[in-house]
Short mmCIF file of C-alpha atoms in Angstrom, two decimals:
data_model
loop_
_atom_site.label_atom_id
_atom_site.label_comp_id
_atom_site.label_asym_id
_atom_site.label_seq_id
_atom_site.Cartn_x
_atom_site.Cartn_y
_atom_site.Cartn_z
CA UNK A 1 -7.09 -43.32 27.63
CA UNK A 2 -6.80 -42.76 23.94
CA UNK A 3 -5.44 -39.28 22.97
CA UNK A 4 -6.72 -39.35 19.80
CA UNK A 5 -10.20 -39.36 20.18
CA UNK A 6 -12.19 -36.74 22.49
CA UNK A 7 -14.40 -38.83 23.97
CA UNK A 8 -18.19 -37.86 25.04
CA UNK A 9 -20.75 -39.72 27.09
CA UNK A 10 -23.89 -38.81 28.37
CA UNK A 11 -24.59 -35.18 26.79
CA UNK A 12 -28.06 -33.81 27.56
CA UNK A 13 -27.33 -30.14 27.35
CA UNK A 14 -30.31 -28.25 25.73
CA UNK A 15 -31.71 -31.10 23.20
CA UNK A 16 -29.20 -33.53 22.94
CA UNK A 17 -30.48 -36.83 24.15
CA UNK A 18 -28.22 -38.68 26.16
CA UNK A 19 -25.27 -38.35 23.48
CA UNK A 20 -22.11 -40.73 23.40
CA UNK A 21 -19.69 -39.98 20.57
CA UNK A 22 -16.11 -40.06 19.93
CA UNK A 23 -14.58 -37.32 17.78
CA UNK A 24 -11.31 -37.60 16.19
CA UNK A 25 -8.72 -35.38 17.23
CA UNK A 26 -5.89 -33.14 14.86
CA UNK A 27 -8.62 -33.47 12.21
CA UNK A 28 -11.06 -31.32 10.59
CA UNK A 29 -14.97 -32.45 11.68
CA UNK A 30 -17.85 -31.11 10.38
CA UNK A 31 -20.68 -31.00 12.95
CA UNK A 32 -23.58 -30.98 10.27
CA UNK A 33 -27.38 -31.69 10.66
CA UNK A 34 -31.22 -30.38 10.19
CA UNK A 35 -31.89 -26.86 11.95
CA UNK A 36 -32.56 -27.51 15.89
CA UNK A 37 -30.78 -31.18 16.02
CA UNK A 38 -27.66 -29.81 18.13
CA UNK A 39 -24.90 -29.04 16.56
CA UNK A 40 -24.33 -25.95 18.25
CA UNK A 41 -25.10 -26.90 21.62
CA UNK A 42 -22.54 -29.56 20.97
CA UNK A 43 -19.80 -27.68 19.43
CA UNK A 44 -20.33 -24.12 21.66
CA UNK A 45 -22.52 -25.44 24.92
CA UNK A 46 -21.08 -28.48 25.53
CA UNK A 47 -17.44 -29.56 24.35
CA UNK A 48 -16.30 -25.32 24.45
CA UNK A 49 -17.61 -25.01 26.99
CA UNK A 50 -16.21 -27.59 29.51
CA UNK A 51 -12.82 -27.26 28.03
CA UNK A 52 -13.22 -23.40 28.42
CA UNK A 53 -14.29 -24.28 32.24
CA UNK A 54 -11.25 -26.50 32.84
CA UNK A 55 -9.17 -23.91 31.47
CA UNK A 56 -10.04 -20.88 33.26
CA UNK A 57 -9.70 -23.95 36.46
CA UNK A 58 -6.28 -24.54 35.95
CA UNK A 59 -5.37 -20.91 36.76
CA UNK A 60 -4.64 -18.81 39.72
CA UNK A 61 -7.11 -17.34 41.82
CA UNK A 62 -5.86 -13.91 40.66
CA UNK A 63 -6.02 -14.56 36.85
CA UNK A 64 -9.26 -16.31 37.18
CA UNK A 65 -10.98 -13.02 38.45
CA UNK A 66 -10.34 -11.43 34.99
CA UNK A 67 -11.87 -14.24 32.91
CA UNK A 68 -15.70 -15.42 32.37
CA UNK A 69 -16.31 -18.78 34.16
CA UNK A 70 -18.76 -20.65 31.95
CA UNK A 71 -21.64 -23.42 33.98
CA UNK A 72 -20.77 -26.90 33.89
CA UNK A 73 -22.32 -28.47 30.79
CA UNK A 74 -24.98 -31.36 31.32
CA UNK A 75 -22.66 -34.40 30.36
CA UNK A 76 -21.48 -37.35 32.00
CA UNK A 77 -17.80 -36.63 31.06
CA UNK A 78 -15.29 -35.52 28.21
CA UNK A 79 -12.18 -37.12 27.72
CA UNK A 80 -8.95 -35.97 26.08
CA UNK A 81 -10.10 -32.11 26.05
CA UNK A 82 -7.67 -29.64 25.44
CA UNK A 83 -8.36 -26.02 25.97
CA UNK A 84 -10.63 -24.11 23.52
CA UNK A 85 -11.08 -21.84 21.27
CA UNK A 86 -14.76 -20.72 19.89
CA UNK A 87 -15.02 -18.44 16.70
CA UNK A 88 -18.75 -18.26 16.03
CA UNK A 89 -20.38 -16.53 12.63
CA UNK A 90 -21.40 -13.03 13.08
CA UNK A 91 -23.27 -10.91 11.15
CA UNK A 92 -20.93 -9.14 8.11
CA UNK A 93 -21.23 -5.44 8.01
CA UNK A 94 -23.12 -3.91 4.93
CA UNK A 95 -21.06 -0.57 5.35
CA UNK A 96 -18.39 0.25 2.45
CA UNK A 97 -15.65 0.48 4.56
CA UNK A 98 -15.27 -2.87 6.16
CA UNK A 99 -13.35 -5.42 5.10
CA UNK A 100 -11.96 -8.49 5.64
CA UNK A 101 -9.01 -6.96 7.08
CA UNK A 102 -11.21 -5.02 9.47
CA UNK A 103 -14.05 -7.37 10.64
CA UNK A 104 -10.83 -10.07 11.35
CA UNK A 105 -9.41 -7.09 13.61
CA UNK A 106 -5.72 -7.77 11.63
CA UNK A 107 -6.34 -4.67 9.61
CA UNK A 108 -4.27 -1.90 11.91
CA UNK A 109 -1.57 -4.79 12.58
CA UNK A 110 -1.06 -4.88 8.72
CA UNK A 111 -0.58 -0.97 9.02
CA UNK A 112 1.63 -0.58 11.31
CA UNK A 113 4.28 -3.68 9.93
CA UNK A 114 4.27 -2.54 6.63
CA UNK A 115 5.13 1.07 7.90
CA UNK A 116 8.33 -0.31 10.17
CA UNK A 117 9.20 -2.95 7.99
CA UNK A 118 8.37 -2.52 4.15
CA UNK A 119 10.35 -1.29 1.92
CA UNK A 120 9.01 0.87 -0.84
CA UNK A 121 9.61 0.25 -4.89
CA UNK A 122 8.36 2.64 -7.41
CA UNK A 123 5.21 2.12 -8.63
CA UNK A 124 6.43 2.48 -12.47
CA UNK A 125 9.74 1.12 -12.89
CA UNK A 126 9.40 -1.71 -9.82
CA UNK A 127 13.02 -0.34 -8.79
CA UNK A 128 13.41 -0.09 -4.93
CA UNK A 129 12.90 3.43 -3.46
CA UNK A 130 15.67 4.40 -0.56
CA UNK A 131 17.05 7.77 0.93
CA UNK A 132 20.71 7.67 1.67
CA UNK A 133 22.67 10.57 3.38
CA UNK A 134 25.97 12.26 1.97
CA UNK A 135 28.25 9.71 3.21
CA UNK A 136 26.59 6.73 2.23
CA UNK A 137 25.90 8.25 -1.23
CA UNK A 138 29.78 9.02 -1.49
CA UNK A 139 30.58 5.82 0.03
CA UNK A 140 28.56 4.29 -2.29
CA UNK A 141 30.05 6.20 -5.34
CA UNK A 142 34.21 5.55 -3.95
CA UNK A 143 32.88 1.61 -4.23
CA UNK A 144 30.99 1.33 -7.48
CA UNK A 145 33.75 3.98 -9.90
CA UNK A 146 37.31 3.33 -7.66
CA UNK A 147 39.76 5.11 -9.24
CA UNK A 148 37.32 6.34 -12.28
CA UNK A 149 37.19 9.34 -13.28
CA UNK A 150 33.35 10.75 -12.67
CA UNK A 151 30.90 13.80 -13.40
CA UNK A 152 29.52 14.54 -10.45
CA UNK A 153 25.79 16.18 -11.65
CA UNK A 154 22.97 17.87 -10.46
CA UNK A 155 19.89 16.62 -12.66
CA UNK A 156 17.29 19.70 -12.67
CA UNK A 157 15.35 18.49 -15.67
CA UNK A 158 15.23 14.86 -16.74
CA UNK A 159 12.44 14.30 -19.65
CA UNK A 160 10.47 17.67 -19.54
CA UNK A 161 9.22 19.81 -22.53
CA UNK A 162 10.35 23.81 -22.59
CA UNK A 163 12.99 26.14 -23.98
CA UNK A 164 14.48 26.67 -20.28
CA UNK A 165 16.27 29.81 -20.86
CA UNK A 166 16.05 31.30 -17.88
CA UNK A 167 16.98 28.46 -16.07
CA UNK A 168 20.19 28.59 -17.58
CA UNK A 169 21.00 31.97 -16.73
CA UNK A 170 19.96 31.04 -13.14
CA UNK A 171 22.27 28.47 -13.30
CA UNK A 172 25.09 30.63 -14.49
CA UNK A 173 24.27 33.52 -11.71
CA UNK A 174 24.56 30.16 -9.31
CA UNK A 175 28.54 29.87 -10.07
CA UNK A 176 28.68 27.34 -12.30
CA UNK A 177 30.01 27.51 -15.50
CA UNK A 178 29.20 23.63 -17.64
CA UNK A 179 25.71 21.53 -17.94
CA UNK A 180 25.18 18.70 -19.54
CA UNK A 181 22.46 18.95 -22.06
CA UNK A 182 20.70 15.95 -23.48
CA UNK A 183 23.56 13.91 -23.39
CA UNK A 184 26.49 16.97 -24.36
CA UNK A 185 28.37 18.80 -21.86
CA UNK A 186 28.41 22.54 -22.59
CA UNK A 187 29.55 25.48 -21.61
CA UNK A 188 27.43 28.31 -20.33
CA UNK A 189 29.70 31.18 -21.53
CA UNK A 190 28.52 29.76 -25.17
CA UNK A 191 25.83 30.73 -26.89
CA UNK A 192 23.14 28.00 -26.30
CA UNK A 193 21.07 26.85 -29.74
CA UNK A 194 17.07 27.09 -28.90
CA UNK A 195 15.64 24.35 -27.37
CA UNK A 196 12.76 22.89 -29.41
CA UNK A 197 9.80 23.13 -26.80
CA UNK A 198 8.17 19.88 -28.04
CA UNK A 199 10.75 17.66 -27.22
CA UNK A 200 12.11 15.90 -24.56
CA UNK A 201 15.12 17.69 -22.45
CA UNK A 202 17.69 16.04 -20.04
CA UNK A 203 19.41 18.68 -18.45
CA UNK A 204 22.17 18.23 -15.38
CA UNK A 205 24.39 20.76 -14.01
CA UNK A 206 28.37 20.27 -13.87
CA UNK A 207 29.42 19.99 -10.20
CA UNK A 208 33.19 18.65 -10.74
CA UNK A 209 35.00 16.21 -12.32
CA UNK A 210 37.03 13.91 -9.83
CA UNK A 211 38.80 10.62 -9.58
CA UNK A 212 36.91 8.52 -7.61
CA UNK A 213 39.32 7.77 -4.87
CA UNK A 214 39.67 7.66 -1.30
CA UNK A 215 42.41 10.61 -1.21
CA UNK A 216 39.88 12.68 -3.36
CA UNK A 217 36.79 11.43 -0.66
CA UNK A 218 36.66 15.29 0.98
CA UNK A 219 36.08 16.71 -2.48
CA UNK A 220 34.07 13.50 -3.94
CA UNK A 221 32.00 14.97 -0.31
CA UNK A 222 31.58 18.65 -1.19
CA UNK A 223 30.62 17.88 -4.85
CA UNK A 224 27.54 15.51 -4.11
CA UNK A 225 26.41 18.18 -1.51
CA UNK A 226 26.49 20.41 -3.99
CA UNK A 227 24.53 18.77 -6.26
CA UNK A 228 22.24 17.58 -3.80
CA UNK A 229 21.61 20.78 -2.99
CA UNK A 230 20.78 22.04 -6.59
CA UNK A 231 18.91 18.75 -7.67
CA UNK A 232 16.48 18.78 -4.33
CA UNK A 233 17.86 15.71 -2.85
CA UNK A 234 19.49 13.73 -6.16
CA UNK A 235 23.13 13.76 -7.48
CA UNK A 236 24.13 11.84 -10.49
CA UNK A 237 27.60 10.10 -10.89
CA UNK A 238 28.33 9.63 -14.90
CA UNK A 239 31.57 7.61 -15.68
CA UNK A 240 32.02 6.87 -19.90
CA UNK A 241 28.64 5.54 -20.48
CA UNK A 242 27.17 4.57 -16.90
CA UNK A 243 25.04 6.80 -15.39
CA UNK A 244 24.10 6.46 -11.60
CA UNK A 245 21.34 8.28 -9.60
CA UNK A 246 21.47 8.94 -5.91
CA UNK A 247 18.69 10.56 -3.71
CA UNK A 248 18.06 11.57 -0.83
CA UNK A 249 14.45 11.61 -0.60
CA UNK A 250 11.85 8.43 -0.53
CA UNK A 251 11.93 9.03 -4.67
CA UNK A 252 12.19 7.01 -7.23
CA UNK A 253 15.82 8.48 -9.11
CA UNK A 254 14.53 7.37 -12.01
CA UNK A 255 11.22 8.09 -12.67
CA UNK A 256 11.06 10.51 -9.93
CA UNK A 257 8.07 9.22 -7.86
CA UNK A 258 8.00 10.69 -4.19
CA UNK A 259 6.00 8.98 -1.79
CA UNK A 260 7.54 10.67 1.40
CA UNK A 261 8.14 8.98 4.72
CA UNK A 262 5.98 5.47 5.34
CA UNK A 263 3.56 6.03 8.23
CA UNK A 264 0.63 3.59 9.29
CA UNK A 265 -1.79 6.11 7.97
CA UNK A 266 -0.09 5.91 4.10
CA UNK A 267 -1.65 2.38 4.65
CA UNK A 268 -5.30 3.64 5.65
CA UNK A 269 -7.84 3.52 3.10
CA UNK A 270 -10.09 5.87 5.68
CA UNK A 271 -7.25 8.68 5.58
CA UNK A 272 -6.47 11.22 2.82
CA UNK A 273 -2.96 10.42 2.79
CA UNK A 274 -3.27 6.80 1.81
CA UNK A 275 -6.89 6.00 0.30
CA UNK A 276 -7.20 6.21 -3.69
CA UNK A 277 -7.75 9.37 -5.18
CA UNK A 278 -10.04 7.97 -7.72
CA UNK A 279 -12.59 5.43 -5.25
CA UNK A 280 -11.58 7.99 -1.70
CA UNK A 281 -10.78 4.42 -0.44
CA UNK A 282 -14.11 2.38 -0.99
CA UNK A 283 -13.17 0.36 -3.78
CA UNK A 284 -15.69 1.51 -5.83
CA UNK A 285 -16.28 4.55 -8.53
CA UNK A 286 -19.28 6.42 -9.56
CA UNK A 287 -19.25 7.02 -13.13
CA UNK A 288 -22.30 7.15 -16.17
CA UNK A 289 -22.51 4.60 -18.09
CA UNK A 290 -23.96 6.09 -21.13
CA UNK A 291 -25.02 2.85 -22.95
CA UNK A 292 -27.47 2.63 -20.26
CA UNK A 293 -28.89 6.49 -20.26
CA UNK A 294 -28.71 6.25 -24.09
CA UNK A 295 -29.50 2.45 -25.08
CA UNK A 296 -31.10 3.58 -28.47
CA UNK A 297 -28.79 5.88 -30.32
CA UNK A 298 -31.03 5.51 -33.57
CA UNK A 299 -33.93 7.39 -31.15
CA UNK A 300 -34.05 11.28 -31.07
CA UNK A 301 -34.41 13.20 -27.91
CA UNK A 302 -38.28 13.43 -28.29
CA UNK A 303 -38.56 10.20 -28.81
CA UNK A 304 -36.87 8.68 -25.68
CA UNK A 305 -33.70 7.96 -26.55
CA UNK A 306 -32.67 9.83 -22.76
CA UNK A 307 -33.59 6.83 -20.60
CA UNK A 308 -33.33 9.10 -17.44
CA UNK A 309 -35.60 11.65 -19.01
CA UNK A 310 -38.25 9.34 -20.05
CA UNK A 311 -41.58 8.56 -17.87
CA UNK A 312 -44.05 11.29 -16.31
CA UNK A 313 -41.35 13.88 -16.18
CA UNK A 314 -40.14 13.34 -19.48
CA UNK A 315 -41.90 16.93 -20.81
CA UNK A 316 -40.70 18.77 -17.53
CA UNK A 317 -36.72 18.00 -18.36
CA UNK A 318 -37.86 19.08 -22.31
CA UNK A 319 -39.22 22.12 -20.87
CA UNK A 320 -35.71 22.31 -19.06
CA UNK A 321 -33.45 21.55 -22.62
CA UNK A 322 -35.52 24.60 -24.65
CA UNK A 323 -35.02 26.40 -21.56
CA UNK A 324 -31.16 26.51 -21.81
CA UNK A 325 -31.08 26.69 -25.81
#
């Protein structure tokens, strides 16, 4: 027997006429022909189906019972069949919200993996987007600035227009006494110049300044949950001229994009919390284009230059313009 070949002889299901052919195997064959010569009853009702048949065979009496037995196909015999699988063409779907992802049933399995397994980057800067807890964070810090000394800040304000005023006495009721503004530490028992509202503010708040060291890691502790706790989930450490931002939350540190926890339905184009708030998830957005409503700018109104108000209701909609002025 030769195992590369599948070899037919004597196929008469539906039209074929007494067929004997030999078909390559671990190769990609194209059944092709004029409408009605066979191919399909070949390819589905003859060489799928016996090696469906001997399949379903070769299994216990209890399995069998939960699997279609196809009929015997009209043929003489097949040699070298393996068992088969049949993907026949259906019909696509004209509505919006089926894909390929979704006709090919693969669509919910993509959902799901990205949510357990993906890992998040900001959409603006490309940097990845993690939340770490307190100890990692000062873990993380004792690693990167041993035996530095460090600001440990709260950022409340990192490139926002306003005067913030209040915010600074708010952060001086709070307990603590230094901020760094825009680069300068200061001190909140001195008079602050005005801010110029059109600008650009960095503001962080003072926590302590520490030595980043293992015998300071109880402190190094407190100080990042305090600024966590004033920042909403970010502390950053500053040492000379490095800056580093921690957070807490699935945000970007740096450009402060949130995108909260990843769930299969931040994945589902048919769900609020995932599908484009421009297109609602269909790919596709309804706008004017107003070279076609106006193709003829040199045209005046009464003269059809509105394309939509032209034809048999074209003095019904100038009836409507005179109406509202």
């Amino acid at each position: 027997m030769n195992n590369n070949k599948l070899k037919i002889r004597g196929a008469r299901q539906h039209n074929l006429k007494n067929l004997d052919i030999d078909i390559p195997k671990n190769k990609l064959v194209v059944i092709s022909g004029l409408s009605g010569s066979g191919k399909s009853t070949l390819a589905f009702d003859t060489i799928y189906a016996e090696g469906q048949r001997r399949y379903v065979e070769s299994l216990s009496a209890y399995a069998r019972q939960f699997l279609e037995m196809m009929d015997k196909p009209d043929v003489d015999s097949i040699e070298g069949l393996s068992p088969a699988i049949s993907i026949q063409q259906k019909t696509t779907s004209k509505n919006p919200r089926s894909t390929v992802g979704t006709t090919t049933e693969i669509y919910d399995y993509l959902r799901l993996l990205y949510a357990r397994v993906g890992i998040p980057h900001c959409p603006s800067c490309s940097r990845r987007i993690s939340n770490q807890s307190v100890e990692t964070i000062c873990d993380s810090v004792l690693k990167d600035f041993d035996g530095k000394k460090v600001l440990v800040l709260a950022p409340i304000i990192q490139r926002k227009k306003g005067t913030y005023e209040k915010l600074f006495e708010q952060i001086k009721k709070d307990g603590y006494s230094r901020i760094r503004l825009n680069g300068q530490i200061t001190s909140l028992d001195e008079e602050i110049p005005p801010l110029d509202r059109q600008k650009w503010h960095w503001i962080e708040i003072v926590v302590d300044r520490i030595t980043a060291a293992k015998a300071e890691k109880s402190r190094l502790f407190e100080a990042i949950q305090n600024a966590l706790a004033a920042a909403k989930g970010q502390v950053m450490i500053a040492a000379e001229k490095e800056n580093k931002i921690f957070s807490q939350n699935n945000a970007c540190p740096h450009c402060g994009v949130t995108i909260g926890e990843l769930e299969p339905r931040t994945f589902s184009f048919n769900s609020p919390f995932g599908s484009c708030k421009a297109c609602n998830g269909l790919g596709v957005k309804m706008e004017f284009d107003f070279d076609l409503v106006i193709p003829d700018k040199t045209k005046s109104i009464l003269d059809g230059a509105i394309v939509p108000w032209s034809g048999r209701f074209s003095s019904f909609r100038r009836q409507e313009l005179r109406a509202v002025g």
